[in-house]
XYZ file of C-alpha atoms in Angstrom:
695
model
C -73.066 93.538 81.058
C -75.667 95.483 80.027
C -79.782 96.055 81.515
C -81.500 96.032 79.096
C -84.560 94.212 78.393
C -85.344 91.816 75.269
C -88.118 93.401 73.385
C -91.279 91.463 73.655
C -91.835 89.606 70.130
C -95.459 92.038 69.660
C -94.827 91.170 65.688
C -94.385 87.317 66.391
C -96.983 87.290 69.014
C -100.161 89.107 67.908
C -100.992 87.996 64.621
C -100.419 84.248 66.187
C -103.208 84.814 68.393
C -104.938 86.981 66.804
C -105.331 84.070 63.459
C -105.720 81.878 66.167
C -108.807 83.092 67.670
C -110.308 83.468 64.335
C -110.109 79.844 63.430
C -111.233 78.766 66.900
C -114.336 81.543 66.249
C -113.247 82.570 70.375
C -115.376 85.640 70.870
C -118.441 83.942 68.480
C -121.502 84.053 70.192
C -124.018 81.304 68.928
C -127.480 81.802 69.071
C -130.582 79.057 70.310
C -130.559 75.892 67.914
C -126.748 76.262 66.881
C -124.083 74.277 69.360
C -123.017 75.268 72.860
C -126.176 77.346 73.316
C -126.778 78.255 77.153
C -129.979 79.568 77.846
C -129.341 79.580 81.322
C -126.948 82.038 80.914
C -127.813 86.013 81.313
C -127.908 88.247 77.588
C -125.561 90.943 77.620
C -125.765 93.337 74.809
C -121.583 95.517 73.727
C -122.887 98.123 71.285
C -120.637 100.782 69.325
C -121.014 102.745 67.577
C -120.408 101.992 63.813
C -117.818 103.780 62.242
C -118.097 105.300 58.431
C -114.990 103.604 56.145
C -113.136 106.153 54.495
C -110.168 106.199 52.628
C -107.542 107.189 55.819
C -109.107 104.298 57.668
C -109.673 104.104 61.352
C -108.428 107.335 63.403
C -107.706 107.649 66.819
C -110.914 108.281 68.379
C -111.819 105.020 66.590
C -109.431 102.460 68.673
C -109.603 104.691 72.690
C -114.048 104.029 72.446
C -113.911 100.265 71.752
C -111.356 99.276 73.791
C -113.358 100.376 76.655
C -116.835 98.519 75.385
C -113.482 95.274 74.745
C -113.019 95.180 78.301
C -116.485 95.340 79.438
C -117.187 92.559 76.888
C -114.312 90.140 77.921
C -115.612 90.949 81.531
C -118.300 89.905 81.202
C -118.178 86.999 78.400
C -115.639 85.844 81.655
C -118.322 86.199 84.828
C -120.517 83.448 82.672
C -122.369 85.690 79.877
C -123.861 85.535 76.745
C -122.529 88.335 74.932
C -123.346 89.912 72.292
C -120.285 91.848 70.804
C -121.132 93.131 67.290
C -118.919 95.063 64.520
C -120.645 97.141 61.495
C -120.171 99.966 59.931
C -122.680 102.974 58.757
C -121.077 102.569 55.165
C -123.581 105.284 53.177
C -122.347 108.752 52.414
C -120.549 111.916 51.100
C -117.255 111.148 50.515
C -117.364 108.389 48.936
C -119.832 110.059 46.816
C -117.571 113.138 46.182
C -115.109 109.746 45.289
C -117.444 108.842 42.780
C -117.921 111.577 40.977
C -114.224 113.078 41.203
C -112.397 109.469 39.918
C -115.286 107.583 37.496
C -114.584 104.514 40.689
C -118.772 103.390 41.478
C -119.171 104.032 44.992
C -119.431 100.070 45.694
C -116.506 99.367 44.602
C -114.866 102.459 47.272
C -116.566 101.387 49.794
C -115.632 97.646 49.891
C -112.174 98.207 50.248
C -112.183 101.148 52.315
C -113.801 97.663 54.790
C -112.310 95.796 53.996
C -108.795 98.386 54.775
C -111.014 98.998 58.146
C -111.138 95.267 58.635
C -107.902 94.283 58.672
C -106.712 97.054 61.160
C -109.769 95.915 63.851
C -108.672 92.677 63.130
C -104.989 93.981 64.100
C -106.533 95.017 67.680
C -107.180 92.261 68.732
C -110.616 93.344 69.576
C -113.254 90.089 70.790
C -115.949 90.664 68.364
C -118.082 88.090 66.801
C -116.821 88.795 62.400
C -119.797 86.152 62.224
C -122.218 88.913 62.745
C -120.147 91.712 61.111
C -122.621 94.297 59.051
C -122.508 96.307 55.685
C -125.408 99.169 56.314
C -124.882 99.336 52.380
C -125.580 95.367 51.828
C -128.254 95.043 50.798
C -129.751 92.345 53.229
C -129.528 95.660 55.363
C -131.529 97.077 54.153
C -133.916 95.015 52.976
C -134.713 96.080 56.982
C -134.612 99.659 57.017
C -136.706 99.358 54.336
C -139.213 96.821 56.237
C -138.634 100.030 59.191
C -138.814 102.861 57.551
C -142.312 101.073 56.132
C -144.092 99.912 59.914
C -143.308 103.987 60.706
C -145.193 105.359 57.068
C -148.082 103.016 57.798
C -148.819 103.471 60.488
C -149.636 106.340 63.675
C -149.022 107.320 67.637
C -151.863 106.351 69.672
C -152.074 108.318 72.193
C -154.506 107.021 74.225
C -153.635 103.451 74.540
C -149.536 105.952 74.094
C -148.381 102.923 71.341
C -148.311 103.277 67.925
C -151.103 101.501 65.622
C -151.792 100.471 62.325
C -153.199 103.780 59.836
C -155.677 101.114 58.651
C -157.993 101.726 61.924
C -157.391 105.084 60.774
C -158.859 104.569 57.015
C -161.650 101.582 58.741
C -162.979 105.278 60.273
C -163.207 106.808 57.063
C -159.751 109.019 57.124
C -159.108 111.485 54.506
C -155.339 110.077 52.918
C -154.689 113.880 53.315
C -156.101 113.818 56.941
C -154.487 110.075 57.871
C -151.113 111.890 55.797
C -150.605 114.661 58.947
C -150.513 111.924 61.752
C -148.718 108.938 60.399
C -144.866 108.241 61.828
C -143.540 108.467 58.824
C -144.241 111.628 57.276
C -142.299 114.575 54.585
C -142.364 118.088 55.078
C -141.188 121.518 53.979
C -137.953 122.329 57.073
C -134.959 124.290 57.443
C -132.154 121.932 56.551
C -128.218 122.529 55.264
C -127.786 122.702 51.775
C -124.822 123.181 49.631
C -125.667 124.465 46.258
C -122.964 123.010 44.956
C -122.354 119.831 46.424
C -126.262 119.522 45.375
C -127.469 117.285 49.177
C -128.525 117.585 52.804
C -125.959 117.947 55.127
C -126.042 116.848 58.418
C -125.457 119.667 61.667
C -121.960 118.022 62.277
C -121.192 117.750 58.392
C -121.568 121.297 57.701
C -118.179 122.385 59.786
C -116.019 120.539 56.924
C -117.505 120.629 53.542
C -116.999 123.975 54.801
C -113.721 123.809 55.046
C -113.331 121.836 52.466
C -114.258 125.134 50.309
C -118.515 124.272 49.381
C -121.710 126.937 50.184
C -123.562 125.650 52.035
C -127.313 127.437 53.422
C -129.869 126.859 55.542
C -133.048 126.287 53.403
C -136.593 125.301 53.377
C -136.819 121.760 51.271
C -139.287 119.398 51.093
C -137.930 116.022 53.781
C -139.008 113.244 55.250
C -138.839 112.792 58.343
C -139.681 111.015 61.321
C -141.819 111.011 63.553
C -140.025 110.610 67.260
C -141.869 113.849 69.424
C -144.820 111.910 69.360
C -142.931 109.518 71.803
C -140.909 112.296 73.643
C -143.198 111.282 77.224
C -142.917 108.532 76.815
C -139.143 109.058 76.276
C -139.113 110.998 79.386
C -141.225 108.129 81.429
C -139.225 105.482 80.531
C -136.199 106.575 81.621
C -136.489 105.742 85.828
C -136.491 101.619 84.454
C -133.261 101.772 83.087
C -129.490 100.650 84.582
C -127.571 104.198 84.166
C -126.117 106.744 86.024
C -128.312 109.340 86.908
C -126.462 112.516 86.172
C -126.905 110.088 82.509
C -130.919 109.558 82.930
C -130.715 113.607 83.882
C -128.152 114.736 80.562
C -131.277 112.943 78.686
C -134.752 114.848 80.114
C -133.274 117.816 79.789
C -131.961 117.023 75.418
C -135.474 115.868 75.381
C -136.343 119.408 77.096
C -140.371 118.989 78.975
C -142.231 122.554 79.044
C -145.704 123.514 80.477
C -146.948 126.540 79.500
C -149.476 127.902 77.048
C -149.911 128.850 72.904
C -150.418 132.402 72.905
C -152.251 133.528 69.577
C -151.621 137.398 68.143
C -153.224 139.136 65.959
C -150.941 141.094 63.576
C -152.480 144.601 63.364
C -154.402 145.543 60.036
C -153.739 141.615 58.706
C -155.908 138.484 58.889
C -152.783 135.810 59.618
C -152.301 135.571 63.313
C -148.284 134.663 64.873
C -148.817 131.856 67.080
C -145.837 131.616 70.857
C -144.879 129.133 72.788
C -144.415 130.457 76.534
C -143.582 128.606 79.410
C -143.728 132.419 81.389
C -147.547 132.724 80.940
C -147.934 134.561 83.472
C -145.347 137.656 81.875
C -147.490 138.580 78.731
C -148.110 142.499 80.268
C -143.410 142.404 79.918
C -144.089 141.606 76.699
C -142.978 144.841 75.078
C -142.063 143.549 71.801
C -142.627 140.441 69.104
C -139.720 138.597 67.490
C -139.597 136.211 64.323
C -137.184 133.928 63.067
C -136.010 135.699 59.616
C -136.762 131.591 58.041
C -139.867 132.338 59.176
C -142.873 132.239 55.815
C -144.853 135.488 57.907
C -142.006 138.210 57.491
C -142.478 138.253 53.213
C -145.677 138.850 54.686
C -145.887 141.312 56.076
C -143.006 143.402 56.140
C -143.403 146.456 54.461
C -141.911 147.750 51.431
C -139.912 149.961 52.734
C -138.171 148.201 55.066
C -137.742 144.530 51.755
C -135.350 145.806 50.941
C -133.476 146.174 54.343
C -135.563 142.992 56.079
C -134.869 140.314 52.692
C -130.683 141.607 52.661
C -130.498 140.740 56.519
C -132.483 136.720 55.494
C -128.858 136.851 53.251
C -126.979 137.493 55.981
C -128.259 134.380 58.337
C -128.220 131.744 55.592
C -124.712 130.572 56.356
C -124.921 130.619 60.330
C -125.496 127.457 61.984
C -127.717 126.545 65.098
C -124.663 126.253 67.222
C -123.754 130.873 65.870
C -127.148 131.955 66.320
C -127.645 130.351 69.704
C -124.900 130.244 72.004
C -122.858 131.699 70.458
C -124.735 134.777 69.454
C -122.934 137.440 71.918
C -124.067 139.933 69.571
C -127.455 140.736 69.053
C -128.440 141.365 65.686
C -132.245 142.212 63.772
C -134.255 144.730 61.661
C -137.789 146.009 61.935
C -140.011 144.195 59.479
C -142.690 147.157 59.895
C -145.327 145.973 61.192
C -146.964 145.566 65.087
C -148.972 142.477 67.058
C -151.315 143.067 69.051
C -150.792 142.680 72.406
C -153.657 140.433 73.748
C -153.574 141.015 77.732
C -153.896 144.938 76.630
C -154.202 145.756 73.735
C -150.865 146.860 73.855
C -149.369 147.114 70.359
C -145.684 145.748 69.401
C -143.069 146.375 66.639
C -142.623 142.142 65.013
C -138.156 142.197 64.290
C -136.910 140.040 62.369
C -133.698 138.076 64.859
C -131.297 135.044 63.985
C -131.285 134.139 67.260
C -134.981 133.087 66.428
C -135.123 129.831 64.782
C -137.426 128.452 62.679
C -136.550 124.529 64.348
C -137.443 125.072 67.845
C -141.012 125.969 69.139
C -143.748 127.922 66.695
C -140.642 130.720 65.003
C -141.839 133.218 66.894
C -141.481 134.379 70.067
C -143.160 137.452 72.719
C -139.297 138.794 74.029
C -139.590 139.699 77.499
C -136.384 141.296 78.440
C -137.078 142.779 82.080
C -137.121 138.632 82.372
C -134.478 137.307 79.502
C -130.977 136.835 78.902
C -131.776 136.820 75.533
C -134.802 139.522 74.839
C -132.627 141.741 77.527
C -129.686 141.922 75.377
C -132.019 142.451 73.088
C -133.999 145.040 74.180
C -131.011 146.923 75.203
C -128.726 147.083 71.508
C -132.369 148.548 69.932
C -133.510 150.818 73.014
C -136.691 148.704 72.564
C -139.148 149.240 76.585
C -138.197 146.923 79.041
C -140.969 146.490 81.707
C -141.007 144.529 84.836
C -143.786 142.263 85.974
C -142.051 139.879 88.796
C -140.831 141.640 91.498
C -138.954 138.429 93.162
C -139.385 138.720 96.770
C -135.522 137.578 97.443
C -133.558 139.471 95.152
C -135.245 142.382 93.212
C -133.604 144.125 90.848
C -133.658 147.597 88.322
C -136.992 150.348 88.837
C -140.615 148.696 87.503
C -141.048 150.864 84.652
C -144.260 151.569 86.578
C -146.348 152.456 89.214
C -144.097 150.489 92.326
C -146.157 148.182 93.390
C -145.820 146.503 97.318
C -145.656 143.322 98.467
C -149.275 142.053 98.655
C -149.362 141.577 102.411
C -147.291 142.012 105.327
C -146.212 137.466 107.475
C -143.853 136.648 109.566
C -141.605 135.841 106.460
C -142.025 140.224 105.804
C -140.780 140.168 109.155
C -139.761 144.711 110.696
C -137.102 144.344 112.503
C -134.238 147.022 113.153
C -131.443 147.292 110.296
C -128.801 148.876 112.885
C -128.595 148.992 116.486
C -128.247 152.345 117.841
C -130.022 154.091 114.756
C -134.099 153.693 114.281
C -133.760 152.211 110.667
C -136.427 149.857 110.331
C -136.335 146.996 107.879
C -138.309 145.061 105.969
C -138.445 142.506 102.878
C -140.162 143.854 99.739
C -140.278 146.955 101.231
C -140.376 150.123 99.886
C -139.300 153.247 102.436
C -140.387 157.358 102.489
C -136.927 158.664 104.093
C -136.671 162.661 105.459
C -132.428 163.759 106.348
C -132.145 167.276 107.298
C -128.803 169.209 107.653
C -127.310 169.272 110.688
C -127.091 172.979 111.071
C -129.876 173.886 108.775
C -131.668 174.038 112.137
C -130.959 176.417 115.136
C -128.210 174.844 117.770
C -131.566 175.965 120.157
C -134.422 174.417 118.847
C -131.716 170.932 117.063
C -131.010 170.429 120.783
C -134.153 170.419 121.769
C -134.822 168.365 119.338
C -133.491 165.968 120.735
C -133.447 165.871 124.067
C -137.677 165.006 123.870
C -137.225 162.443 121.700
C -134.076 160.969 124.042
C -137.519 160.714 126.312
C -139.844 160.055 124.302
C -138.009 157.105 123.409
C -137.464 155.891 127.390
C -140.970 156.012 128.117
C -141.865 153.394 125.036
C -140.012 150.583 125.027
C -140.105 147.997 122.319
C -142.380 146.818 120.454
C -144.428 149.284 120.194
C -147.858 149.809 118.302
C -149.163 151.300 115.064
C -150.592 154.767 117.897
C -147.242 154.981 119.214
C -145.450 154.844 115.989
C -147.556 157.679 114.913
C -147.058 159.228 117.451
C -142.762 159.401 117.546
C -143.930 160.971 113.941
C -146.016 163.291 114.313
C -143.739 164.860 118.049
C -140.747 165.025 115.972
C -140.694 164.089 111.597
C -143.517 165.609 111.145
C -143.287 168.415 113.021
C -139.492 168.961 112.070
C -140.966 168.752 108.489
C -143.253 172.606 109.116
C -139.611 174.057 110.456
C -137.264 173.279 107.204
C -140.848 173.763 105.414
C -141.366 177.582 106.728
C -137.374 178.437 105.598
C -135.766 177.984 109.178
C -132.061 177.142 109.391
C -129.607 178.033 106.649
C -130.180 176.247 103.869
C -127.728 174.664 102.572
C -128.984 173.942 99.128
C -130.944 176.315 97.417
C -127.162 176.603 96.350
C -127.877 175.364 92.805
C -124.691 173.760 92.753
C -124.806 171.813 95.586
C -128.387 170.295 95.843
C -126.718 169.219 92.081
C -124.169 167.366 94.051
C -127.213 165.701 96.376
C -129.167 164.589 93.066
C -126.018 163.065 91.925
C -125.557 161.432 94.651
C -129.381 159.959 95.079
C -128.596 159.023 91.667
C -125.159 157.337 92.401
C -127.109 154.854 93.960
C -129.996 154.208 92.144
C -130.472 150.813 90.661
C -126.820 149.153 92.153
C -127.376 149.556 96.033
C -131.499 150.891 95.896
C -134.409 151.119 92.878
C -135.693 155.677 93.539
C -139.391 155.359 93.620
C -138.731 159.561 94.610
C -136.711 162.459 95.410
C -137.040 166.150 96.380
C -133.961 168.340 97.410
C -135.228 171.548 99.804
C -132.446 174.049 100.637
C -132.126 172.426 103.718
C -133.398 168.334 103.462
C -134.387 166.065 101.486
C -137.059 163.954 100.714
C -136.222 160.456 98.760
C -138.688 157.041 98.491
C -136.591 153.946 97.351
C -137.062 149.891 96.931
C -133.848 148.691 99.085
C -132.232 145.712 97.254
C -131.696 142.119 99.042
C -128.826 142.286 101.045
C -128.944 145.826 101.511
C -128.342 147.362 105.359
C -130.235 150.617 105.105
C -129.157 152.397 108.033
C -125.450 151.048 105.850
C -126.999 152.120 102.511
C -127.844 156.161 103.943
C -124.686 156.404 106.034
C -123.349 155.606 102.642
C -124.812 158.465 100.279
C -124.906 161.131 103.214
C -120.887 160.436 103.529
C -120.563 160.462 100.066
C -123.079 163.521 99.944
C -121.461 164.983 102.459
C -117.844 164.621 101.828
C -118.664 167.131 98.344
C -120.785 169.543 99.778
C -117.864 170.039 102.474
C -115.246 170.581 99.808
C -117.267 172.549 98.470
C -118.455 175.069 100.186
C -115.673 175.200 102.627
C -117.240 173.626 105.739
C -116.010 171.441 108.492
C -117.246 168.004 108.178
C -120.792 169.252 109.963
C -123.358 168.102 107.093
C -125.824 165.827 107.035
C -124.606 164.619 110.509
C -127.024 164.337 112.626
C -131.491 163.219 112.381
C -131.992 160.748 109.423
C -136.229 159.245 109.426
C -137.871 156.360 108.220
C -140.501 154.994 107.274
C -142.085 152.036 106.147
C -145.058 152.133 103.620
C -147.109 149.666 104.383
C -150.151 149.972 101.361
C -150.052 150.728 97.814
C -152.669 154.017 98.987
C -150.083 155.279 101.348
C -147.124 154.802 98.513
C -148.919 156.818 96.372
C -150.066 159.774 98.777
C -146.436 160.414 99.875
C -145.063 159.691 96.273
C -147.869 162.755 95.667
C -146.805 164.711 98.688
C -143.216 164.487 97.408
C -144.201 166.111 94.010
C -145.708 168.586 95.784
C -144.155 169.376 98.573
C -141.715 172.952 97.380
C -144.599 174.012 95.854
C -146.326 174.133 99.577
C -143.377 175.694 100.859
C -143.554 177.954 98.346
C -140.452 177.373 96.401
C -139.105 178.099 93.182
C -137.853 175.834 91.190
C -134.411 177.028 91.460
C -134.658 176.138 95.067
C -135.166 172.649 94.553
C -134.756 169.905 92.649
C -137.929 166.840 91.958
C -137.915 163.136 90.411
C -140.166 160.567 89.765
C -141.239 157.925 88.576
C -144.090 156.875 87.223
C -144.717 155.559 83.981
C -141.513 154.517 82.068
C -138.910 156.931 83.606
C -137.818 153.813 86.007
C -134.127 153.598 85.262
C -133.986 149.904 82.671
C -132.693 147.501 85.218
C -129.422 146.686 85.266
C -130.284 142.504 83.840
C -133.006 140.395 83.882
C -134.586 138.423 86.571
C -135.879 135.049 85.653
C -136.595 133.601 88.826
C -140.413 133.084 90.250
C -141.777 135.580 92.360
C -144.424 137.586 92.234
C -146.298 139.167 89.667
C -146.348 143.154 89.290
C -147.662 145.636 86.847
C -149.517 142.366 85.291
C -153.532 143.431 85.650
C -155.354 140.952 87.084
C -152.183 138.919 88.054
C -151.258 141.500 90.443
C -149.548 140.413 93.466
C -149.860 136.065 92.649
C -146.630 134.359 93.022
C -145.559 133.293 88.990
C -147.151 129.433 89.664
C -150.415 131.045 90.345
C -150.694 133.510 87.404
C -149.400 131.439 85.650
C -152.477 128.690 86.086
C -154.861 132.186 85.753
C -153.505 133.899 83.098
C -153.605 130.314 81.333
C -157.647 130.486 82.114
C -157.951 133.717 81.045
C -156.443 133.135 77.612
C -158.487 130.020 76.561
C -161.406 131.596 77.714
C -161.185 134.427 76.137
C -160.397 131.322 73.094
C -156.490 133.181 72.966
C -154.365 130.665 74.019
C -154.242 127.064 75.747
C -152.526 124.330 78.479
C -149.405 123.225 76.554
C -146.503 120.987 76.804
C -143.931 120.676 74.483
C -140.871 119.082 73.969
C -136.876 120.102 72.305
C -136.816 116.985 70.805
C -137.281 117.571 67.702
C -139.004 114.977 64.536
C -136.415 113.279 63.333
C -135.233 114.118 59.835
C -134.093 111.445 57.430
C -132.991 112.258 53.985
C -129.834 113.272 53.238
C -127.454 112.176 50.231
C -128.374 111.974 46.927
C -127.528 108.809 45.359
C -124.960 107.110 47.507
C -127.494 106.107 50.277
C -130.541 104.391 51.728
C -133.555 104.387 49.091
C -137.385 105.357 50.531
C -139.834 102.356 49.437
C -141.935 104.921 47.586
C -143.241 105.928 44.730
C -145.150 109.730 44.319
C -148.109 108.542 41.106
C -149.562 111.847 40.489
C -147.602 114.083 43.498
C -149.311 111.472 46.294
C -146.993 108.749 47.637
C -147.127 105.768 47.812
C -145.321 102.502 49.860
C -143.333 99.999 47.459
């Protein structure tokens, strides 16, 4: 006997009950005044995204989402709620126009037929919709209300004082001009970059671009006059009122990030030899001293004005090359930066330096002002661009927790010692002192650079002195230590005592290579002098590095190669290393001078020593940009200030010098309203003598 179960008769069961639901209007929600309406029940509104009624019918993504909302609606109905769950059709659209153009059939006929098929499919799935409330966006009764809404927006402006919309009639009563009123309407006309298809003869939405490209149509970015809705005026209200919504915190955070509130400054850059200025918005005005070039969007209206004649052809060719790129291709997916120089220069307002103006596809007109000040040391995109095109990179923020790379100018010390920057030993058995974010003056000598008797004598005296002066030691004792040991050794070495093994250029190069090997990896090398029998270096140690471990790695690296090249027995670099924490900017500059002048003072020729000094622009490019807050450096009147204070002080300076102002900006953009050619919502507007008027 077979155990196979008899299949459930879906084809008989479901149509029977679906017909009963429709006849009895099981899922109809009565409204006020209707029979069966119970005002004591709580209201619950379930709204699905309306499908576009294409000729292909529903796809699998439609019932996937509709099933979830149907479950919620049924649950709420069973728990005593008045549930409103309608269905409708987003029925205007380009596919219906294209169908009409190819077949000659009016879009209304094709759309009605598609809606009938969608309705049949939705009912066959048994969703609990109130079919008495079914709508289509192409129905004249529906269009009537969308046009009414548009006219409310057209006839209103946003009053920032009261934080709500008010009629423009109030402005007319105050004597405002027509042009001034048009500049504040919630529905307005503007020239804005859009996705234009010349063969389709229409503007496309962002999500339609790839679809119509795949169908073989040309799509390009082009500025056109469009109707816009000024939703950006509501940006702060949208953020504030999210807090009162009964939504998951993660969803509210996504919404806030999408709106994207940023506080910063609007800064004006004068263009050299032009009356025009470039305005940029920046959230980091404290980094203005690090702005080494500017970038305009290729569509920026100033590009044609400022481009020099010799670069005109190159700039135009680049502009044409990016017209078909999407915002994603130019933004998040843009892994290989491209751009061209316009030949023009802007003046950085904080230091009056001329900086080149480029155009690049990673800057877009739809975001901010369509222009940026590029600070490559502290922005990843700018860093990639500057690295590719060999543009200057100047570090102007020093992160006290993580310092990477060189500054490109004279180094600047942490502003002051504090409990956070306490001094400690880096290793138990070596006299290497460490301080977070600090610079060190280091001296190494070769183990066999002094006669053994001198070396042993020094070691004994030093050990006796350390025993007689236990920690902690005051500043006077530390000075005494250096004068008795470090300074005395230097005097002996400078006088040519010892074997002077590093007079050999090939061995000296090994030491130079060792210093360079760890530069920008474990420390920043500020200055060095490789003498015949000892080495001076000034470094800034990176966070999470231990000074003694770094020195051990350095000495081991160079010792191995020197011993191999000279046939030594492993005695090179196995003796003393002396270090000093540099406590002031003046002391740092003095020591840099000392390292630079030391070979000459010792009577050494250039063939007997090698010197590396990095003061102005010779510092290696940072291995990556630092985007975190920190301490301002190389920034004139901002030096030593933490980021928050530096921002405020820079904005005050810009405003007092009429070069910029405080500003709050949002990523949220005004909504582009017009899309279709014919089969789309008509605007209740007429044009007379170049002016628009409500019908």
